[in-house]
């Protein structure tokens, strides 16, 4: 673990003068649509800290949106990348292939759920891999429709915008969207009291059967725990029932594990918790220690359906990203990071349960592993309180803690630390989060 950066929170000035200057340059040179959560610019990151250009050291509870699971300067990843850069940066796998790509495909075949014969194709981003999973499912089934869920997030390309639920900021003004995408109701235990997993699955299946029809349906695509939609963990039994229905009806069941994969949730993949075996699994983010890489892995007969040359892209499975992925996977296995994610869950839930017990605005504490969130509401109701989520996040940022918000209603605070973070940093960060809640309560009562 790289701990060259002192592993302590330190705020000099937030934002400091160099960040202010860089932000002015950003505004003059970078498209306004590319927003930033933090007003500070990074220079170094590692362990559980992001250091900025003014010497502020921020505790990282975001991992660059669930990417730097093995840390942002993991020594194995850094060494593998350096070695690969010296050897070659690119040949294009579709022109002159190389071993790293094959080794990543082998690793994904070994690690993803199910012991059936598998194949993998590599891409660059999560959205690109989701699009390819849909292409593969359509090619295999000869059908076109795709079912996704309420609150889903699958990316920002044209097809994945259609698959994503939330209008602002992801879709607004960017239509028309791809056709043959249908939305089914999710299991959302906090807003669904009394509906268990089996009943929620039946509710979704009825919508699918009545509004789409299995005979038209190529794939059901679902995040086993929703990411941007609010870290919504469906009730037990929901995912297995949907997977069973897909199998019985000739529909490809696709797990979008772009955010949940690679130890993030305290299992190697979130589907593992209930023993769900997807036909196709989409991975990205935590796969390669910060380098852009994504994958579709699945049943050989489905993956092999598209014709030769039908899948690919100039950069997909870039050799540097593949070298990083092999090093990240080695780190997850050698350093026991699945277990570490479970320890982080225990610490975070202890802190957040304590917060909830004396603050009625914390409606729900949920998630698994190092993917934990609180949903904030008007006390005693399920009425979303997005202003509180923004106020708590802003307070934490000012005091050197990176926290992110999410959710259809913007009222979810989410915590996604790198698995290399120390308990001391987590305790310090959650002291700040607790202070942030207290300060907003004082502001209201003042
Ligand atoms: C579940 C899920 N799918 C797809 C994506 C899109 O990935 P990318 O931003 O790499 O295109 C994301 C990104 O947040 C995600 O969380």
Tab-separated table of C-alpha atoms and ligand atoms in Angstrom:
chain	number	residue	atom	x	y	z
A	1	UNK	CA	0.000	0.000	0.000
A	2	UNK	CA	1.389	3.393	-0.984
A	3	UNK	CA	1.413	5.648	2.030
A	4	UNK	CA	3.881	8.230	0.805
A	5	UNK	CA	1.136	10.785	1.159
A	6	UNK	CA	0.634	11.409	4.878
A	7	UNK	CA	-2.527	9.547	5.822
A	8	UNK	CA	-4.189	12.342	7.735
A	9	UNK	CA	-6.774	15.029	7.018
A	10	UNK	CA	-5.303	18.501	6.702
A	11	UNK	CA	-7.093	21.637	5.518
A	12	UNK	CA	-4.972	24.701	4.812
A	13	UNK	CA	-7.504	26.725	2.856
A	14	UNK	CA	-10.491	25.371	0.941
A	15	UNK	CA	-10.335	26.095	-1.908
A	16	UNK	CA	-6.786	27.427	-1.865
A	17	UNK	CA	-5.422	30.054	-4.292
A	18	UNK	CA	-3.947	27.601	-6.825
A	19	UNK	CA	-7.256	25.743	-7.085
A	20	UNK	CA	-9.142	29.019	-7.488
A	21	UNK	CA	-6.830	29.969	-10.332
A	22	UNK	CA	-7.146	26.532	-11.970
A	23	UNK	CA	-10.930	26.717	-11.682
A	24	UNK	CA	-10.862	30.000	-13.585
A	25	UNK	CA	-8.772	28.349	-16.295
A	26	UNK	CA	-11.170	25.385	-16.327
A	27	UNK	CA	-14.132	27.679	-16.830
A	28	UNK	CA	-12.411	29.367	-19.762
A	29	UNK	CA	-11.269	26.132	-21.425
A	30	UNK	CA	-13.497	23.203	-20.411
A	31	UNK	CA	-17.087	22.744	-21.541
A	32	UNK	CA	-19.576	23.892	-18.898
A	33	UNK	CA	-21.433	20.567	-19.067
A	34	UNK	CA	-18.450	18.846	-17.460
A	35	UNK	CA	-19.134	19.675	-13.818
A	36	UNK	CA	-16.985	19.020	-10.754
A	37	UNK	CA	-18.129	18.058	-7.260
A	38	UNK	CA	-15.103	19.560	-5.522
A	39	UNK	CA	-13.673	23.062	-6.158
A	40	UNK	CA	-10.096	21.797	-5.672
A	41	UNK	CA	-7.622	20.216	-8.080
A	42	UNK	CA	-5.770	17.000	-7.225
A	43	UNK	CA	-2.037	16.460	-7.386
A	44	UNK	CA	-1.565	13.126	-5.614
A	45	UNK	CA	-3.820	10.426	-4.214
A	46	UNK	CA	-3.297	7.131	-2.421
A	47	UNK	CA	-4.290	5.070	0.618
A	48	UNK	CA	-7.355	7.015	1.734
A	49	UNK	CA	-6.216	10.552	0.865
A	50	UNK	CA	-6.478	12.939	-2.095
A	51	UNK	CA	-4.002	15.809	-1.878
A	52	UNK	CA	-4.728	19.038	-3.733
A	53	UNK	CA	-2.548	21.694	-5.335
A	54	UNK	CA	-2.658	23.884	-2.204
A	55	UNK	CA	-1.568	21.098	0.150
A	56	UNK	CA	-5.038	20.247	1.469
A	57	UNK	CA	-5.306	16.552	2.273
A	58	UNK	CA	-8.857	15.277	1.837
A	59	UNK	CA	-10.215	11.984	3.132
A	60	UNK	CA	-11.482	10.081	0.129
A	61	UNK	CA	-14.971	8.646	0.606
A	62	UNK	CA	-15.605	8.619	-3.148
A	63	UNK	CA	-12.811	6.628	-4.859
A	64	UNK	CA	-13.397	8.667	-8.014
A	65	UNK	CA	-16.931	7.193	-8.088
A	66	UNK	CA	-16.086	3.656	-6.972
A	67	UNK	CA	-13.029	3.214	-9.183
A	68	UNK	CA	-9.889	3.233	-7.021
A	69	UNK	CA	-10.860	0.191	-4.986
A	70	UNK	CA	-7.187	-0.832	-4.655
A	71	UNK	CA	-6.108	2.772	-4.011
A	72	UNK	CA	-5.308	5.565	-6.446
A	73	UNK	CA	-1.553	4.869	-6.558
A	74	UNK	CA	-1.421	1.172	-5.864
A	75	UNK	CA	2.231	0.036	-6.146
A	76	UNK	CA	1.381	-3.166	-8.041
A	77	UNK	CA	-0.738	-1.217	-10.522
A	78	UNK	CA	1.895	1.516	-10.888
A	79	UNK	CA	4.679	-1.031	-11.525
A	80	UNK	CA	2.615	-3.040	-14.030
A	81	UNK	CA	1.624	0.105	-15.914
A	82	UNK	CA	5.226	1.392	-16.002
A	83	UNK	CA	6.466	-1.929	-17.339
A	84	UNK	CA	3.764	-2.093	-20.014
A	85	UNK	CA	4.370	1.499	-21.129
A	86	UNK	CA	8.022	0.632	-21.695
A	87	UNK	CA	7.067	-2.420	-23.777
A	88	UNK	CA	4.292	-0.944	-25.919
A	89	UNK	CA	1.293	1.320	-25.389
A	90	UNK	CA	-0.977	0.102	-28.174
A	91	UNK	CA	-1.125	-2.192	-31.160
A	92	UNK	CA	-4.932	-2.574	-31.279
A	93	UNK	CA	-6.067	-6.019	-30.140
A	94	UNK	CA	-8.033	-6.386	-33.376
A	95	UNK	CA	-4.835	-5.942	-35.413
A	96	UNK	CA	-1.971	-7.529	-33.462
A	97	UNK	CA	-3.290	-9.168	-30.287
A	98	UNK	CA	-1.342	-9.440	-27.036
A	99	UNK	CA	-1.386	-11.689	-23.986
A	100	UNK	CA	-2.635	-9.162	-21.393
A	101	UNK	CA	-6.092	-9.011	-22.970
A	102	UNK	CA	-6.379	-12.809	-22.974
A	103	UNK	CA	-5.165	-12.980	-19.364
A	104	UNK	CA	-7.822	-10.454	-18.258
A	105	UNK	CA	-10.490	-12.491	-20.085
A	106	UNK	CA	-9.238	-15.643	-18.337
A	107	UNK	CA	-9.307	-13.910	-14.949
A	108	UNK	CA	-12.868	-12.668	-15.524
A	109	UNK	CA	-13.918	-16.167	-16.584
A	110	UNK	CA	-12.488	-17.544	-13.349
A	111	UNK	CA	-13.805	-14.857	-10.987
A	112	UNK	CA	-17.308	-13.962	-12.235
A	113	UNK	CA	-20.327	-15.900	-10.922
A	114	UNK	CA	-21.011	-19.391	-12.325
A	115	UNK	CA	-18.698	-22.187	-13.435
A	116	UNK	CA	-20.046	-22.507	-16.978
A	117	UNK	CA	-17.916	-21.976	-20.078
A	118	UNK	CA	-17.417	-18.200	-20.471
A	119	UNK	CA	-16.069	-15.669	-22.930
A	120	UNK	CA	-15.176	-11.998	-22.445
A	121	UNK	CA	-14.920	-8.893	-24.615
A	122	UNK	CA	-13.126	-5.774	-23.358
A	123	UNK	CA	-14.093	-2.136	-23.848
A	124	UNK	CA	-13.203	1.278	-22.396
A	125	UNK	CA	-16.081	2.585	-20.292
A	126	UNK	CA	-18.999	1.182	-18.356
A	127	UNK	CA	-21.506	2.638	-20.808
A	128	UNK	CA	-19.706	1.122	-23.783
A	129	UNK	CA	-19.756	-2.296	-22.144
A	130	UNK	CA	-23.476	-1.999	-21.294
A	131	UNK	CA	-24.182	-1.125	-24.942
A	132	UNK	CA	-22.219	-4.163	-26.051
A	133	UNK	CA	-24.052	-6.454	-23.628
A	134	UNK	CA	-27.286	-5.327	-25.311
A	135	UNK	CA	-25.813	-5.905	-28.793
A	136	UNK	CA	-24.717	-9.402	-27.786
A	137	UNK	CA	-28.093	-10.276	-26.225
A	138	UNK	CA	-29.926	-9.046	-29.332
A	139	UNK	CA	-27.640	-10.983	-31.633
A	140	UNK	CA	-28.081	-14.179	-29.576
A	141	UNK	CA	-31.852	-14.008	-29.111
A	142	UNK	CA	-32.816	-12.380	-32.417
A	143	UNK	CA	-35.071	-10.129	-30.289
A	144	UNK	CA	-34.867	-6.387	-29.667
A	145	UNK	CA	-36.541	-5.193	-26.473
A	146	UNK	CA	-34.535	-4.370	-23.356
A	147	UNK	CA	-36.017	-4.044	-19.865
A	148	UNK	CA	-34.402	-1.796	-17.257
A	149	UNK	CA	-35.665	-0.565	-13.883
A	150	UNK	CA	-36.853	2.524	-12.084
A	151	UNK	CA	-33.919	4.589	-10.735
A	152	UNK	CA	-31.460	2.748	-13.027
A	153	UNK	CA	-28.198	4.297	-14.170
A	154	UNK	CA	-26.360	2.687	-17.068
A	155	UNK	CA	-24.395	5.574	-18.617
A	156	UNK	CA	-24.484	8.630	-20.853
A	157	UNK	CA	-24.228	7.291	-24.430
A	158	UNK	CA	-27.384	7.308	-26.528
A	159	UNK	CA	-28.564	3.773	-25.727
A	160	UNK	CA	-27.490	3.975	-22.088
A	161	UNK	CA	-29.188	7.365	-21.649
A	162	UNK	CA	-32.377	5.630	-22.746
A	163	UNK	CA	-31.673	2.917	-20.160
A	164	UNK	CA	-30.932	5.449	-17.402
A	165	UNK	CA	-33.980	6.627	-15.451
A	166	UNK	CA	-33.155	10.102	-14.172
A	167	UNK	CA	-33.764	13.066	-16.461
A	168	UNK	CA	-31.622	15.792	-14.872
A	169	UNK	CA	-28.692	15.929	-15.439
A	170	UNK	CA	-28.238	12.780	-17.513
A	171	UNK	CA	-30.879	13.045	-20.257
A	172	UNK	CA	-32.373	16.521	-20.238
A	173	UNK	CA	-32.316	18.020	-23.730
A	174	UNK	CA	-30.267	15.162	-25.182
A	175	UNK	CA	-33.030	13.145	-26.889
A	176	UNK	CA	-34.269	11.504	-28.997
A	177	UNK	CA	-33.254	8.315	-27.230
A	178	UNK	CA	-32.811	4.770	-28.496
A	179	UNK	CA	-36.020	2.798	-28.894
A	180	UNK	CA	-37.090	-0.610	-27.543
A	181	UNK	CA	-36.128	0.225	-23.953
A	182	UNK	CA	-38.829	-0.452	-21.334
A	183	UNK	CA	-38.838	0.294	-17.606
A	184	UNK	CA	-40.086	-2.012	-14.847
A	185	UNK	CA	-40.636	-1.287	-11.138
A	186	UNK	CA	-37.751	-2.062	-8.787
A	187	UNK	CA	-37.753	-3.497	-5.282
A	188	UNK	CA	-37.021	-0.446	-3.087
A	189	UNK	CA	-37.480	-1.625	0.513
A	190	UNK	CA	-37.400	1.852	2.108
A	191	UNK	CA	-40.229	3.121	-0.118
A	192	UNK	CA	-41.967	-0.206	-0.574
A	193	UNK	CA	-42.868	-1.340	2.911
A	194	UNK	CA	-44.672	-4.669	2.996
A	195	UNK	CA	-43.563	-5.708	-0.506
A	196	UNK	CA	-41.019	-8.510	-0.137
A	197	UNK	CA	-38.529	-9.544	-2.833
A	198	UNK	CA	-40.758	-12.230	-4.355
A	199	UNK	CA	-43.772	-9.900	-4.543
A	200	UNK	CA	-41.673	-7.076	-6.017
A	201	UNK	CA	-40.293	-9.487	-8.636
A	202	UNK	CA	-43.807	-10.613	-9.524
A	203	UNK	CA	-44.868	-6.961	-9.843
A	204	UNK	CA	-41.994	-6.356	-12.286
A	205	UNK	CA	-42.626	-9.583	-14.200
A	206	UNK	CA	-46.282	-8.672	-14.670
A	207	UNK	CA	-45.279	-5.308	-16.141
A	208	UNK	CA	-42.757	-7.029	-18.421
A	209	UNK	CA	-45.222	-9.684	-19.595
A	210	UNK	CA	-48.092	-7.258	-20.140
A	211	UNK	CA	-46.192	-4.305	-21.612
A	212	UNK	CA	-43.320	-5.969	-23.499
A	213	UNK	CA	-43.808	-9.729	-23.866
A	214	UNK	CA	-41.057	-12.311	-23.431
A	215	UNK	CA	-41.251	-13.120	-27.151
A	216	UNK	CA	-39.959	-9.604	-27.921
A	217	UNK	CA	-37.501	-9.318	-25.072
A	218	UNK	CA	-33.750	-9.778	-25.613
A	219	UNK	CA	-32.462	-8.807	-22.174
A	220	UNK	CA	-33.263	-7.686	-18.668
A	221	UNK	CA	-30.464	-5.395	-17.459
A	222	UNK	CA	-30.194	-4.666	-13.739
A	223	UNK	CA	-27.732	-3.289	-11.203
A	224	UNK	CA	-27.731	-5.784	-8.290
A	225	UNK	CA	-27.390	-2.761	-5.984
A	226	UNK	CA	-28.232	0.471	-7.751
A	227	UNK	CA	-25.452	3.022	-7.876
A	228	UNK	CA	-26.343	6.532	-9.029
A	229	UNK	CA	-30.034	5.786	-8.419
A	230	UNK	CA	-29.439	5.821	-4.651
A	231	UNK	CA	-27.635	2.657	-3.516
A	232	UNK	CA	-30.945	0.830	-3.534
A	233	UNK	CA	-30.540	-2.762	-2.416
A	234	UNK	CA	-33.502	-4.851	-3.620
A	235	UNK	CA	-35.196	-7.083	-1.053
A	236	UNK	CA	-33.895	-10.657	-0.785
A	237	UNK	CA	-35.353	-12.905	-3.443
A	238	UNK	CA	-35.939	-10.145	-6.031
A	239	UNK	CA	-32.856	-10.828	-8.154
A	240	UNK	CA	-33.085	-14.648	-8.062
A	241	UNK	CA	-36.770	-14.548	-9.094
A	242	UNK	CA	-36.018	-12.251	-12.031
A	243	UNK	CA	-33.065	-14.386	-13.111
A	244	UNK	CA	-35.241	-17.522	-12.954
A	245	UNK	CA	-37.980	-15.862	-15.002
A	246	UNK	CA	-35.428	-14.815	-17.639
A	247	UNK	CA	-34.031	-18.335	-17.882
A	248	UNK	CA	-37.503	-19.842	-18.231
A	249	UNK	CA	-38.458	-17.341	-20.928
A	250	UNK	CA	-35.415	-17.231	-23.201
A	251	UNK	CA	-34.377	-13.751	-22.019
A	252	UNK	CA	-30.723	-12.868	-21.339
A	253	UNK	CA	-30.249	-11.759	-17.707
A	254	UNK	CA	-27.569	-9.064	-17.589
A	255	UNK	CA	-26.066	-7.870	-14.299
A	256	UNK	CA	-24.615	-4.366	-14.579
A	257	UNK	CA	-21.872	-4.657	-11.939
A	258	UNK	CA	-19.994	-1.611	-13.192
A	259	UNK	CA	-20.249	0.012	-9.744
A	260	UNK	CA	-20.770	-3.039	-7.497
A	261	UNK	CA	-18.075	-5.338	-8.920
A	262	UNK	CA	-14.567	-6.187	-7.749
A	263	UNK	CA	-14.940	-6.460	-3.966
A	264	UNK	CA	-16.801	-3.153	-3.569
A	265	UNK	CA	-19.837	-4.712	-1.849
A	266	UNK	CA	-18.031	-7.197	0.388
A	267	UNK	CA	-18.315	-9.964	-2.186
A	268	UNK	CA	-16.242	-10.192	-5.328
A	269	UNK	CA	-19.481	-9.448	-7.210
A	270	UNK	CA	-22.776	-8.324	-5.679
A	271	UNK	CA	-24.623	-11.197	-7.437
A	272	UNK	CA	-22.577	-13.640	-5.349
A	273	UNK	CA	-24.501	-12.737	-2.169
A	274	UNK	CA	-27.656	-14.559	-3.258
A	275	UNK	CA	-25.906	-16.999	-5.603
A	276	UNK	CA	-27.400	-15.319	-8.679
A	277	UNK	CA	-25.604	-16.370	-11.864
A	278	UNK	CA	-26.186	-13.792	-14.617
A	279	UNK	CA	-25.982	-14.831	-18.264
A	280	UNK	CA	-23.856	-11.738	-18.916
A	281	UNK	CA	-22.056	-9.573	-16.365
A	282	UNK	CA	-20.813	-6.067	-17.144
A	283	UNK	CA	-17.798	-4.785	-15.208
A	284	UNK	CA	-15.692	-1.600	-15.247
A	285	UNK	CA	-14.661	0.957	-12.579
A	286	UNK	CA	-12.852	-1.123	-9.898
A	287	UNK	CA	-11.472	-3.551	-12.488
A	288	UNK	CA	-8.244	-1.720	-13.329
A	289	UNK	CA	-7.070	0.513	-10.477
A	290	UNK	CA	-8.161	3.707	-12.229
A	291	UNK	CA	-7.305	2.935	-15.831
A	292	UNK	CA	-10.174	2.928	-18.322
A	293	UNK	CA	-11.263	-0.647	-18.928
A	294	UNK	CA	-14.600	-2.433	-19.023
A	295	UNK	CA	-15.801	-5.904	-19.876
A	296	UNK	CA	-18.729	-8.066	-20.826
A	297	UNK	CA	-18.319	-11.637	-19.601
A	298	UNK	CA	-20.832	-14.410	-20.015
A	299	UNK	CA	-22.038	-17.736	-21.280
A	300	UNK	CA	-19.903	-18.813	-24.240
A	301	UNK	CA	-22.882	-19.538	-26.485
A	302	UNK	CA	-24.317	-16.037	-25.921
A	303	UNK	CA	-20.994	-14.191	-26.134
A	304	UNK	CA	-20.057	-16.035	-29.327
A	305	UNK	CA	-23.329	-15.171	-31.108
A	306	UNK	CA	-22.170	-11.938	-32.838
A	307	UNK	CA	-20.310	-12.419	-36.132
A	308	UNK	CA	-16.518	-11.984	-36.321
A	309	UNK	CA	-15.611	-8.287	-36.333
A	310	UNK	CA	-19.005	-7.352	-34.836
A	311	UNK	CA	-17.512	-6.429	-31.455
A	312	UNK	CA	-14.501	-4.293	-30.635
A	313	UNK	CA	-13.124	-0.788	-30.984
A	314	UNK	CA	-9.743	0.870	-31.427
A	315	UNK	CA	-8.830	1.037	-27.753
A	316	UNK	CA	-10.929	-1.715	-26.151
A	317	UNK	CA	-8.713	-3.814	-23.874
A	318	UNK	CA	-5.769	-1.414	-24.183
A	319	UNK	CA	-2.574	-3.187	-23.027
A	320	UNK	CA	-1.793	-0.654	-20.282
A	321	UNK	CA	-5.318	-0.969	-18.881
A	322	UNK	CA	-5.045	-4.775	-19.055
A	323	UNK	CA	-1.727	-4.733	-17.167
A	324	UNK	CA	-3.370	-2.522	-14.535
A	325	UNK	CA	-6.355	-4.866	-14.292
A	326	UNK	CA	-4.169	-7.922	-13.708
A	327	UNK	CA	-2.332	-6.041	-10.955
A	328	UNK	CA	-5.602	-4.814	-9.403
A	329	UNK	CA	-7.067	-8.322	-9.415
A	330	UNK	CA	-3.876	-9.706	-7.854
A	331	UNK	CA	-4.120	-7.027	-5.158
A	332	UNK	CA	-7.774	-7.763	-4.382
A	333	UNK	CA	-6.969	-11.441	-3.940
A	334	UNK	CA	-3.565	-11.160	-2.217
A	335	UNK	CA	-4.526	-8.345	0.165
A	336	UNK	CA	-7.899	-9.812	1.207
A	337	UNK	CA	-9.850	-6.776	-0.008
A	338	UNK	CA	-13.210	-8.582	-0.040
A	339	UNK	CA	-12.813	-9.076	3.715
A	340	UNK	CA	-11.610	-5.493	4.083
A	341	UNK	CA	-14.826	-4.270	2.406
A	342	UNK	CA	-16.838	-6.165	5.018
A	343	UNK	CA	-14.820	-4.581	7.831
A	344	UNK	CA	-15.471	-1.161	6.322
A	345	UNK	CA	-19.193	-1.973	6.197
A	346	UNK	CA	-19.177	-2.798	9.908
A	347	UNK	CA	-17.433	0.466	10.800
A	348	UNK	CA	-19.600	2.640	8.553
A	349	UNK	CA	-22.852	1.045	9.680
A	350	UNK	CA	-21.869	1.431	13.349
A	351	UNK	CA	-21.306	5.144	12.778
A	352	UNK	CA	-24.378	5.666	10.603
A	353	UNK	CA	-26.731	3.595	12.783
A	354	UNK	CA	-25.622	5.762	15.726
A	355	UNK	CA	-26.334	8.874	13.673
A	356	UNK	CA	-29.762	7.554	12.685
A	357	UNK	CA	-30.680	6.708	16.264
A	358	UNK	CA	-30.553	10.383	17.264
A	359	UNK	CA	-31.476	12.077	13.987
A	360	UNK	CA	-34.886	11.336	12.489
A	361	UNK	CA	-33.821	12.930	9.215
A	362	UNK	CA	-31.725	9.816	8.517
A	363	UNK	CA	-34.518	7.686	7.076
A	364	UNK	CA	-32.499	4.699	5.924
A	365	UNK	CA	-28.980	3.305	6.291
A	366	UNK	CA	-28.250	0.782	3.565
A	367	UNK	CA	-25.762	-0.814	1.200
A	368	UNK	CA	-23.062	-3.414	1.543
A	369	UNK	CA	-19.297	-3.494	1.934
A	370	UNK	CA	-17.696	-0.179	1.056
A	371	UNK	CA	-20.835	0.944	-0.798
A	372	UNK	CA	-22.972	2.430	1.970
A	373	UNK	CA	-25.493	5.264	1.928
A	374	UNK	CA	-28.003	7.162	4.013
A	375	UNK	CA	-31.295	8.382	2.576
A	376	UNK	CA	-32.347	11.710	4.087
A	377	UNK	CA	-35.996	12.612	4.619
A	378	UNK	CA	-38.324	14.964	6.458
A	379	UNK	CA	-38.550	13.393	9.943
A	380	UNK	CA	-41.174	10.700	10.288
A	381	UNK	CA	-41.922	10.580	6.543
A	382	UNK	CA	-40.325	9.307	3.332
A	383	UNK	CA	-40.405	12.840	1.873
A	384	UNK	CA	-36.919	13.381	0.348
A	385	UNK	CA	-34.661	16.071	1.839
A	386	UNK	CA	-32.192	16.877	-0.939
A	387	UNK	CA	-31.250	20.223	0.659
A	388	UNK	CA	-29.954	18.403	3.732
A	389	UNK	CA	-27.844	16.038	1.601
A	390	UNK	CA	-26.294	19.043	-0.176
A	391	UNK	CA	-25.696	20.912	3.087
A	392	UNK	CA	-24.008	17.933	4.774
A	393	UNK	CA	-21.858	17.274	1.708
A	394	UNK	CA	-20.820	20.945	1.470
A	395	UNK	CA	-19.892	21.025	5.184
A	396	UNK	CA	-17.815	17.846	4.818
A	397	UNK	CA	-16.034	19.144	1.716
A	398	UNK	CA	-15.044	22.372	3.501
A	399	UNK	CA	-13.509	20.332	6.294
A	400	UNK	CA	-11.588	17.988	4.031
A	401	UNK	CA	-13.855	14.999	3.474
A	402	UNK	CA	-14.917	13.983	-0.027
A	403	UNK	CA	-18.506	12.710	0.078
A	404	UNK	CA	-20.875	12.329	-2.859
A	405	UNK	CA	-24.627	12.578	-3.176
A	406	UNK	CA	-26.869	10.531	-5.448
A	407	UNK	CA	-30.404	9.230	-5.903
A	408	UNK	CA	-33.366	10.067	-8.094
A	409	UNK	CA	-34.439	12.605	-5.468
A	410	UNK	CA	-30.876	13.855	-4.776
A	411	UNK	CA	-31.345	13.015	-1.086
A	412	UNK	CA	-28.840	10.182	-0.684
A	413	UNK	CA	-25.358	10.638	0.784
A	414	UNK	CA	-23.121	7.841	-0.363
A	415	UNK	CA	-19.827	6.544	0.935
A	416	UNK	CA	-17.428	4.683	-1.375
A	417	UNK	CA	-13.978	4.721	0.230
A	418	UNK	CA	-11.023	2.957	-1.362
A	419	UNK	CA	-10.485	-0.391	0.352
A	420	UNK	CA	-6.963	0.785	1.229
A	421	UNK	CA	-8.238	3.453	3.626
A	422	UNK	CA	-7.366	3.119	7.331
A	423	UNK	CA	-9.902	2.822	10.149
A	424	UNK	CA	-8.432	6.022	11.642
A	425	UNK	CA	-9.279	8.009	8.522
A	426	UNK	CA	-12.777	6.522	8.421
A	427	UNK	CA	-13.416	7.410	12.082
A	428	UNK	CA	-12.149	10.942	11.486
A	429	UNK	CA	-14.292	11.323	8.343
A	430	UNK	CA	-17.418	10.141	10.150
A	431	UNK	CA	-16.722	12.525	13.045
A	432	UNK	CA	-16.915	15.259	10.399
A	433	UNK	CA	-20.099	13.793	8.903
A	434	UNK	CA	-21.682	13.675	12.369
A	435	UNK	CA	-20.638	17.304	12.971
A	436	UNK	CA	-22.167	18.223	9.628
A	437	UNK	CA	-25.535	16.766	10.657
A	438	UNK	CA	-25.326	18.533	14.026
A	439	UNK	CA	-24.479	21.857	12.379
A	440	UNK	CA	-27.498	21.675	10.047
A	441	UNK	CA	-29.739	20.909	13.025
A	442	UNK	CA	-28.379	23.943	14.870
A	443	UNK	CA	-28.893	26.063	11.752
A	444	UNK	CA	-32.564	25.015	11.654
A	445	UNK	CA	-33.201	25.553	15.397
A	446	UNK	CA	-31.289	28.889	15.496
B	1	LIG	C1	-24.095	0.750	-12.726
B	1	LIG	C2	-23.380	1.610	-13.738
B	1	LIG	N1	-23.450	1.283	-15.029
B	1	LIG	C3	-22.821	2.011	-15.979
B	1	LIG	C4	-22.104	3.132	-15.644
B	1	LIG	C5	-21.419	3.931	-16.704
B	1	LIG	O1	-20.033	3.782	-16.599
B	1	LIG	P1	-19.062	4.837	-17.300
B	1	LIG	O2	-19.198	6.119	-16.568
B	1	LIG	O3	-17.692	4.215	-17.158
B	1	LIG	O4	-19.487	4.916	-18.725
B	1	LIG	C6	-21.993	3.503	-14.296
B	1	LIG	C7	-21.247	4.716	-13.900
B	1	LIG	O5	-21.429	5.294	-12.854
B	1	LIG	C8	-22.664	2.723	-13.311
B	1	LIG	O6	-22.614	3.047	-12.015
